[in-house]
Amino acid sequence: MIIENNIRRFEAELAGTGARLVVVTKTHPVEKLREAYEAGARIFGENRPQEMAAKQPELPADVEWHLIGHLQTNKVKLLAPFVHTVQSIDSLRLLQELDKHAARHNRVINGLLQFYIAREEAKSGLSWEEAEELLSSEAYRQLKNVRLTGVMGVATFTEDENQLRAEFGQLRGYFQELKSRYFAQEPHFSEVSMGMSGDYRLALAEGSTLIRVGSAIFGSRG
Ligand SMILES: *Cc1c(COP(=O)(O)O)cnc(C)c1O
């Protein structure tokens, strides 16, 4: 009931913005994912490949599974049969591994380039220079079974709204720059994944197209 109400509240808030809700289900049992599904949620975000691979067969096939945490190349095979989008692309090597496994399953896996935007050492992601190097490489051009559909970032854990706006604005700027330099002919390069329970409103104001929300829907993770 609470989960359902929360999801409906988010869907109402997103109506007309063009942005979509990624329901972050990490740590929560399958029953809660089913409840979210019944309420209409179709995009689920998990941060651990093993956990996602264990839950996926328990949910209907039309769920879009998004990996939002770091992916080690040796875990790619767990996800390759079903994952819709890997939001945490942080190396060419990871893209190559995804490409190889996606080809074996005759499918295309979407990826978002994860950028480092926070003023916190612990957060991960590419720098602008690293992203340009990746996109300019011949090895990248040869990939056939992965498709980059946008960018993702995690902002600093802070209540300083100016800082959050600046970080979200930076990611949006990266997206626009990449779009014009590398993806001008590719309409599917369209996603800016930013904003979580505590900061999604600011992210939406800065142009988010995918907000990733966990605790504001399920309560805090114990
Ligand atoms: C856990 C997580 C979220 C959701 O965080 P909440 O604060 O619970 O909404 C979003 N993005 C990433 C990358 C996460 O790891």
Short mmCIF file of C-alpha atoms and ligand atoms in Angstrom, two decimals:
data_model
loop_
_atom_site.label_atom_id
_atom_site.label_comp_id
_atom_site.label_asym_id
_atom_site.label_seq_id
_atom_site.Cartn_x
_atom_site.Cartn_y
_atom_site.Cartn_z
CA MET A 1 0.00 0.00 0.00
CA ILE A 2 2.71 2.45 0.99
CA ILE A 3 4.92 1.36 -1.91
CA GLU A 4 2.00 1.67 -4.32
CA ASN A 5 1.14 5.16 -3.07
CA ASN A 6 4.73 6.30 -3.29
CA ILE A 7 5.09 5.06 -6.84
CA ARG A 8 1.87 6.74 -7.90
CA ARG A 9 3.04 9.97 -6.29
CA PHE A 10 6.29 9.84 -8.25
CA GLU A 11 4.54 9.00 -11.50
CA ALA A 12 2.23 11.98 -10.96
CA GLU A 13 5.18 14.23 -10.25
CA LEU A 14 6.97 13.06 -13.39
CA ALA A 15 3.95 13.38 -15.67
CA GLY A 16 4.68 16.00 -18.28
CA THR A 17 8.41 16.25 -17.47
CA GLY A 18 9.46 13.59 -19.99
CA ALA A 19 11.53 11.97 -17.25
CA ARG A 20 11.04 8.38 -16.09
CA LEU A 21 11.32 6.65 -12.75
CA VAL A 22 13.93 3.97 -12.06
CA VAL A 23 12.77 2.18 -8.93
CA VAL A 24 15.92 1.26 -7.01
CA THR A 25 15.20 -2.14 -5.49
CA LYS A 26 18.62 -3.10 -4.13
CA THR A 27 18.53 -4.99 -0.82
CA HIS A 28 14.73 -5.39 -0.99
CA PRO A 29 13.10 -8.82 -1.24
CA VAL A 30 11.27 -9.96 -4.37
CA GLU A 31 7.84 -9.47 -2.75
CA LYS A 32 8.47 -5.75 -2.59
CA LEU A 33 9.55 -5.68 -6.22
CA ARG A 34 6.29 -7.43 -7.12
CA GLU A 35 4.38 -4.81 -5.18
CA ALA A 36 6.18 -2.08 -7.11
CA TYR A 37 5.45 -3.89 -10.36
CA GLU A 38 1.74 -4.16 -9.50
CA ALA A 39 1.74 -0.41 -8.89
CA GLY A 40 2.99 0.09 -12.44
CA ALA A 41 6.77 0.31 -12.04
CA ARG A 42 8.61 -1.18 -15.02
CA ILE A 43 12.21 0.03 -14.63
CA PHE A 44 14.13 -1.50 -11.74
CA GLY A 45 17.63 -0.53 -10.66
CA GLU A 46 19.98 -2.83 -8.77
CA ASN A 47 23.61 -2.21 -7.86
CA ARG A 48 24.88 -5.78 -7.52
CA PRO A 49 24.95 -8.13 -10.49
CA GLN A 50 24.41 -11.30 -8.46
CA GLU A 51 21.40 -9.84 -6.68
CA MET A 52 19.90 -8.66 -9.96
CA ALA A 53 20.46 -12.03 -11.64
CA ALA A 54 18.76 -13.79 -8.72
CA LYS A 55 15.69 -11.51 -8.77
CA GLN A 56 15.18 -11.25 -12.51
CA PRO A 57 13.55 -14.68 -13.08
CA GLU A 58 11.09 -13.94 -10.26
CA LEU A 59 9.58 -10.90 -12.00
CA PRO A 60 7.61 -10.56 -15.25
CA ALA A 61 9.61 -10.41 -18.45
CA ASP A 62 8.67 -6.84 -19.32
CA VAL A 63 10.74 -5.36 -16.48
CA GLU A 64 13.60 -3.16 -17.72
CA TRP A 65 16.59 -4.04 -15.55
CA HIS A 66 19.15 -1.30 -15.06
CA LEU A 67 22.44 -1.94 -13.33
CA ILE A 68 23.40 1.20 -11.39
CA GLY A 69 26.47 -0.02 -9.48
CA HIS A 70 30.00 -0.83 -10.55
CA LEU A 71 30.21 -3.84 -12.87
CA GLN A 72 33.30 -6.02 -12.90
CA THR A 73 33.97 -7.60 -16.26
CA ASN A 74 33.86 -11.12 -14.78
CA LYS A 75 30.21 -10.51 -13.75
CA VAL A 76 29.01 -9.46 -17.20
CA LYS A 77 27.95 -12.98 -18.15
CA LEU A 78 25.43 -13.05 -15.28
CA LEU A 79 23.54 -10.11 -16.75
CA ALA A 80 24.09 -10.43 -20.49
CA PRO A 81 20.96 -12.54 -21.17
CA PHE A 82 18.55 -9.92 -19.83
CA VAL A 83 20.01 -6.60 -18.66
CA HIS A 84 18.44 -3.64 -20.47
CA THR A 85 20.87 -0.88 -19.51
CA VAL A 86 24.16 -0.79 -17.66
CA GLN A 87 24.16 2.74 -16.25
CA SER A 88 27.67 2.42 -14.84
CA ILE A 89 29.90 2.22 -17.91
CA ASP A 90 33.33 3.36 -16.74
CA SER A 91 35.75 1.79 -19.20
CA LEU A 92 36.22 0.66 -22.79
CA ARG A 93 37.08 -2.77 -21.45
CA LEU A 94 33.66 -3.09 -19.82
CA LEU A 95 31.95 -2.06 -23.08
CA GLN A 96 33.98 -4.66 -24.97
CA GLU A 97 33.02 -7.38 -22.52
CA LEU A 98 29.35 -6.40 -22.70
CA ASP A 99 29.56 -6.41 -26.48
CA LYS A 100 31.05 -9.89 -26.57
CA HIS A 101 28.44 -11.41 -24.27
CA ALA A 102 25.51 -9.52 -25.80
CA ALA A 103 26.54 -10.92 -29.21
CA ARG A 104 26.41 -14.46 -27.84
CA HIS A 105 22.81 -13.85 -26.84
CA ASN A 106 22.00 -12.07 -30.07
CA ARG A 107 21.02 -8.88 -28.35
CA VAL A 108 21.99 -5.28 -27.84
CA ILE A 109 22.70 -3.94 -24.36
CA ASN A 110 22.32 -0.24 -23.65
CA GLY A 111 24.91 1.65 -21.65
CA LEU A 112 25.20 5.03 -19.99
CA LEU A 113 28.61 6.61 -19.55
CA GLN A 114 29.02 7.20 -15.84
CA PHE A 115 30.72 10.49 -15.08
CA TYR A 116 32.48 11.52 -11.93
CA ILE A 117 30.68 14.71 -10.91
CA ALA A 118 30.82 14.63 -7.10
CA ARG A 119 33.33 16.46 -4.93
CA GLU A 120 33.86 13.19 -3.04
CA GLU A 121 36.76 10.83 -3.50
CA ALA A 122 34.67 7.69 -2.99
CA LYS A 123 32.39 8.19 -5.99
CA SER A 124 33.38 6.67 -9.29
CA GLY A 125 33.03 7.41 -12.97
CA LEU A 126 34.84 8.76 -15.99
CA SER A 127 36.40 12.18 -16.38
CA TRP A 128 35.59 14.18 -19.50
CA GLU A 129 39.02 13.36 -20.95
CA GLU A 130 38.58 9.64 -20.37
CA ALA A 131 35.18 9.69 -22.05
CA GLU A 132 36.58 11.47 -25.09
CA GLU A 133 39.45 9.02 -25.33
CA LEU A 134 37.02 6.11 -25.18
CA LEU A 135 34.65 7.52 -27.79
CA SER A 136 37.47 8.45 -30.18
CA SER A 137 39.02 4.99 -30.13
CA GLU A 138 38.88 2.56 -33.02
CA ALA A 139 38.02 -0.25 -30.58
CA TYR A 140 34.88 1.61 -29.53
CA ARG A 141 33.78 2.07 -33.14
CA GLN A 142 33.92 -1.67 -33.70
CA LEU A 143 31.36 -2.50 -31.04
CA LYS A 144 28.09 -3.79 -32.48
CA ASN A 145 26.09 -5.20 -29.58
CA VAL A 146 26.35 -2.37 -27.11
CA ARG A 147 24.80 1.00 -27.67
CA LEU A 148 25.43 4.13 -25.61
CA THR A 149 22.16 5.87 -24.81
CA GLY A 150 23.33 8.66 -22.53
CA VAL A 151 25.11 9.60 -19.33
CA MET A 152 24.74 8.95 -15.61
CA GLY A 153 26.11 10.55 -12.47
CA VAL A 154 25.87 10.49 -8.70
CA ALA A 155 26.05 13.87 -7.00
CA THR A 156 27.79 14.64 -3.73
CA PHE A 157 25.88 13.64 -0.60
CA THR A 158 25.12 17.17 0.58
CA GLU A 159 22.23 19.50 1.30
CA ASP A 160 24.01 22.38 -0.43
CA GLU A 161 21.58 23.05 -3.25
CA ASN A 162 23.95 25.27 -5.18
CA GLN A 163 26.54 22.55 -5.26
CA LEU A 164 23.97 19.94 -6.32
CA ARG A 165 22.68 22.21 -9.08
CA ALA A 166 26.24 22.78 -10.27
CA GLU A 167 26.99 19.05 -10.38
CA PHE A 168 23.76 18.18 -12.19
CA GLY A 169 24.34 21.08 -14.57
CA GLN A 170 27.83 19.77 -15.28
CA LEU A 171 26.47 16.34 -16.19
CA ARG A 172 23.80 17.87 -18.40
CA GLY A 173 26.55 19.90 -20.08
CA TYR A 174 28.61 16.76 -20.70
CA PHE A 175 25.55 15.13 -22.25
CA GLN A 176 24.95 18.02 -24.63
CA GLU A 177 28.58 18.23 -25.62
CA LEU A 178 28.81 14.49 -26.31
CA LYS A 179 25.53 14.59 -28.18
CA SER A 180 26.78 17.24 -30.58
CA ARG A 181 30.31 15.84 -30.96
CA TYR A 182 29.70 12.10 -31.16
CA PHE A 183 25.98 11.28 -31.32
CA ALA A 184 24.42 13.98 -33.47
CA GLN A 185 22.99 11.35 -35.83
CA GLU A 186 21.83 9.03 -33.07
CA PRO A 187 18.45 9.92 -31.55
CA HIS A 188 18.71 7.09 -29.03
CA PHE A 189 21.51 8.98 -27.25
CA SER A 190 18.99 10.77 -25.07
CA GLU A 191 19.28 9.87 -21.39
CA VAL A 192 20.62 11.90 -18.49
CA SER A 193 20.33 9.69 -15.41
CA MET A 194 20.61 11.83 -12.30
CA GLY A 195 18.75 12.45 -9.09
CA MET A 196 17.98 10.16 -6.14
CA SER A 197 15.53 10.29 -3.20
CA GLY A 198 17.14 13.34 -1.63
CA ASP A 199 17.90 15.42 -4.67
CA TYR A 200 15.66 14.35 -7.56
CA ARG A 201 13.73 17.63 -7.73
CA LEU A 202 16.90 19.58 -8.35
CA ALA A 203 18.00 16.97 -10.89
CA LEU A 204 14.70 17.28 -12.76
CA ALA A 205 15.07 21.05 -12.84
CA GLU A 206 18.53 20.53 -14.40
CA GLY A 207 17.21 18.21 -17.11
CA SER A 208 17.24 14.68 -15.73
CA THR A 209 15.46 12.08 -17.87
CA LEU A 210 15.86 9.16 -15.43
CA ILE A 211 15.62 9.58 -11.68
CA ARG A 212 16.81 6.67 -9.54
CA VAL A 213 14.72 6.42 -6.39
CA GLY A 214 14.97 3.85 -3.62
CA SER A 215 14.42 5.00 -0.06
CA ALA A 216 11.67 7.53 -0.89
CA ILE A 217 9.64 4.57 -2.18
CA PHE A 218 10.61 1.67 0.08
CA GLY A 219 11.80 3.46 3.22
CA SER A 220 15.39 3.38 4.35
CA ARG A 221 17.52 0.29 3.69
CA GLY A 222 18.23 -1.28 7.09
C1 LIG B 1 21.15 3.35 -4.04
C2 LIG B 1 21.29 4.21 -5.24
C3 LIG B 1 20.26 5.10 -5.62
C4 LIG B 1 18.99 5.30 -4.82
O1 LIG B 1 19.27 5.97 -3.63
P1 LIG B 1 18.08 6.49 -2.68
O2 LIG B 1 18.72 7.59 -1.91
O3 LIG B 1 17.69 5.33 -1.83
O4 LIG B 1 16.96 6.96 -3.53
C5 LIG B 1 20.44 5.82 -6.79
N1 LIG B 1 21.56 5.70 -7.54
C6 LIG B 1 22.55 4.87 -7.20
C7 LIG B 1 23.76 4.80 -8.07
C8 LIG B 1 22.46 4.10 -6.05
O5 LIG B 1 23.48 3.29 -5.70
#
